[in-house]
Every structure is written in C-alpha cells, then in structure tokens.
Coordinates of C-alpha atoms and ligand atoms in Angstrom, one line a residue:
X1 CA 75.6 95.8 84.0
X2 CA 79.2 95.5 83.5
X3 CA 81.6 95.2 86.6
X4 CA 82.9 99.6 86.3
X5 CA 79.3 100.4 86.1
X6 CA 77.9 98.1 89.2
X7 CA 80.9 100.3 91.5
X8 CA 79.9 103.5 89.8
X9 CA 76.7 102.9 91.0
X10 CA 78.0 101.4 94.6
X11 CA 79.4 104.6 95.1
X12 CA 76.1 106.4 94.6
X13 CA 74.3 104.4 96.7
X14 CA 76.8 104.8 99.5
X15 CA 76.9 109.0 98.5
X16 CA 73.4 109.1 99.9
X17 CA 74.4 107.8 103.7
X18 CA 77.2 110.7 103.9
X19 CA 77.3 112.8 107.0
X20 CA 77.1 116.7 105.5
X21 CA 75.5 119.3 107.4
X22 CA 78.1 121.7 106.9
X23 CA 78.8 121.4 103.0
X24 CA 75.9 119.2 101.3
X25 CA 78.5 117.9 99.3
X26 CA 78.5 114.3 99.1
X27 CA 80.9 112.2 98.1
X28 CA 80.0 107.8 97.6
X29 CA 83.2 105.8 96.8
X30 CA 83.1 101.9 96.0
X31 CA 86.9 100.6 96.1
X32 CA 87.7 97.2 94.7
X33 CA 90.6 95.0 96.2
X34 CA 92.8 92.5 94.3
X35 CA 90.2 89.7 95.5
X36 CA 87.4 91.2 94.1
X37 CA 85.8 92.0 97.6
X38 CA 83.8 96.2 97.7
X39 CA 84.2 97.9 100.1
X40 CA 82.3 101.3 100.1
X41 CA 82.7 104.6 101.6
X42 CA 80.9 108.1 102.3
X43 CA 82.4 111.6 103.7
X44 CA 82.0 112.0 107.2
X45 CA 82.0 115.9 108.4
X46 CA 82.2 117.2 111.6
X47 CA 81.5 120.7 113.3
X48 CA 85.0 121.4 113.5
X49 CA 85.3 120.7 110.3
X50 CA 89.1 118.9 110.2
X51 CA 88.4 115.9 111.8
X52 CA 86.2 115.6 108.7
X53 CA 86.9 112.2 106.9
X54 CA 87.0 112.1 102.9
X55 CA 84.5 108.8 101.5
X56 CA 87.8 107.9 99.8
X57 CA 89.6 107.2 102.9
X58 CA 86.5 105.9 104.4
X59 CA 86.4 103.1 101.8
X60 CA 90.4 102.3 102.6
X61 CA 90.5 102.4 106.1
X62 CA 87.7 100.0 106.2
X63 CA 89.1 97.4 103.6
X64 CA 92.6 98.2 105.4
X65 CA 91.3 97.5 109.2
X66 CA 89.4 94.3 107.2
X67 CA 93.3 92.6 106.4
X68 CA 92.6 94.0 103.1
X69 CA 95.5 96.1 101.8
X70 CA 95.9 94.9 97.9
X71 CA 93.2 97.4 95.4
X72 CA 92.8 96.9 91.8
X73 CA 90.5 100.4 91.4
X74 CA 87.7 102.6 93.3
X75 CA 84.7 104.4 91.8
X76 CA 83.9 107.6 93.3
X77 CA 81.7 110.2 92.9
X78 CA 80.2 113.0 94.1
X79 CA 78.7 116.9 94.2
X80 CA 75.9 119.1 96.2
X81 CA 73.6 116.7 97.5
X82 CA 70.3 118.9 96.3
X83 CA 71.9 118.0 92.2
X84 CA 72.3 115.5 89.5
X85 CA 76.0 114.3 89.9
X86 CA 77.0 115.4 86.6
X87 CA 80.5 116.5 86.6
X88 CA 83.6 114.2 88.1
X89 CA 84.8 114.7 91.5
X90 CA 88.3 114.5 92.0
X91 CA 90.2 113.2 95.0
X92 CA 91.8 115.4 97.0
X93 CA 95.6 115.3 97.1
X94 CA 95.3 113.9 101.3
X95 CA 93.1 110.8 99.9
X96 CA 95.3 110.6 96.8
X97 CA 98.6 110.0 99.4
X98 CA 96.6 107.3 101.0
X99 CA 96.0 105.8 97.6
X100 CA 99.6 105.9 97.6
X101 CA 100.3 104.2 100.6
X102 CA 98.6 100.5 99.3
X103 CA 98.5 101.2 95.0
X104 CA 100.5 101.3 92.7
X105 CA 101.0 103.8 89.6
X106 CA 98.5 101.9 87.5
X107 CA 95.7 101.7 89.9
X108 CA 92.8 102.7 88.8
X109 CA 90.4 105.7 89.5
X110 CA 86.5 105.6 87.9
X111 CA 85.3 109.2 88.1
X112 CA 81.8 108.8 87.5
X113 CA 78.7 110.9 86.3
X114 CA 75.7 110.9 85.4
X115 CA 75.6 112.3 81.6
X116 CA 72.8 114.5 80.4
X117 CA 70.6 110.7 79.7
X118 CA 70.9 110.4 83.5
X119 CA 72.9 107.4 82.6
X120 CA 76.2 106.5 84.2
X121 CA 79.5 107.3 83.1
X122 CA 83.1 107.7 83.7
X123 CA 86.6 109.1 83.5
X124 CA 89.2 106.4 84.0
X125 CA 92.6 108.3 85.4
X126 CA 95.4 105.6 87.0
X127 CA 96.9 107.1 90.3
X128 CA 100.7 107.8 88.7
X129 CA 98.4 110.1 86.4
X130 CA 96.8 111.9 89.9
X131 CA 99.9 112.0 91.6
X132 CA 103.2 112.3 89.9
X133 CA 106.4 111.7 91.2
X134 CA 105.2 111.1 94.5
X135 CA 106.6 109.6 97.7
X136 CA 106.0 106.5 99.0
X137 CA 106.6 103.3 101.2
X138 CA 109.8 102.5 99.8
X139 CA 111.2 105.9 100.1
X140 CA 111.4 105.3 103.3
Ligands
THU1 N1 85.7 115.3 100.5 C1 85.5 113.8 99.4 O1 84.6 113.5 100.3 N2 86.0 113.5 99.2 C2 86.9 114.3 98.1 O2 88.0 113.8 97.1 C3 86.4 115.7 98.0 C4 86.1 116.2 99.2 C5 84.4 115.8 101.0 C6 85.2 116.4 102.5 C7 84.0 116.8 102.8 O3 82.8 116.4 103.4 C8 83.3 118.2 101.6 O4 83.6 116.5 100.2 C9 83.8 119.1 101.0 O5 85.1 119.2 100.6

C-alpha cells in the first residue's frame, strides 16, 4: 500500500469512532507531520450543536497539543455512516482556516473516497486552492 492510501485508510479507520448521534455524518482525518508522525481525528458532535468539533480540527488540535506544528498533508473521508463514502468530503471553512494557521499554500489535502470497485481513490487539492487570498498569522 502506498503512503497516500495508508493515510486515507487511517482516515477511514478513525471515522468509525466518530461521535455523530445528530447528523450520522461520519468524518475521519489523518494528518501527516513534516517529520512523519500521523495524527488521526474524528468528528465529535454535541447536543448543543455548535460545540461540535470536525474531524480535521480534532487531528490538528491533537498534534499541536503534542508539540507538533509543521505539516505535510491531510487525508479526509466522510459521508453518512449507513452508506459507503463514495463522494469526497471537502473540509468546512472553519477547518480550512485552522489549517491556514499552521500550513502553507502547498499543504496537500487528499479527499478520499471509495470508487465503484470499492477501492480507495482520492482527489488531491492544496490549501491554496481551497482557501485563496486568505488571512493568516503574517497579517498580524
Ligand atoms: N464535519 C467534519 O467533521 N468535517 C468536515 O469537513 C465537514 C463536516 C462534521 C461536522 C458534523 O459533525 C457533521 O460533519 C455534519 O456537518
């Protein structure tokens, strides 16, 4: 299995842990640091709705709270849990902004899914493509 497929596979695995009693939309993320460590995260919902944390932010906050701040790539998978994730799940705007805090425009975002044969597939986008003309730490 190549490195990208491994990262996407880890995102699929952690998605199984998503706490999603309200939406049933499970998301998994696997974040690769520059020094090769991988931090996974799932979405964690809340009865008051707005405290919900997305999978991507869970992964980022786990990494940063372990002292890791430099990142290479993230794999994201998601969709309703009672169906196969056959479509990409693009990160929400808040998660894009959190990525922007720690990552440069060339940060790689692998949007994973399962194709018709059931195999892992993905679309690759950069943070610069998903969040152009952005506001970040150097603006302050
Ligand atoms: N969600 C994520 O975890 N990541 C995304 O990129 C999009 C949305 C979660 C939040 C909520 O628990 C559920 O998906 C439906 O919005």
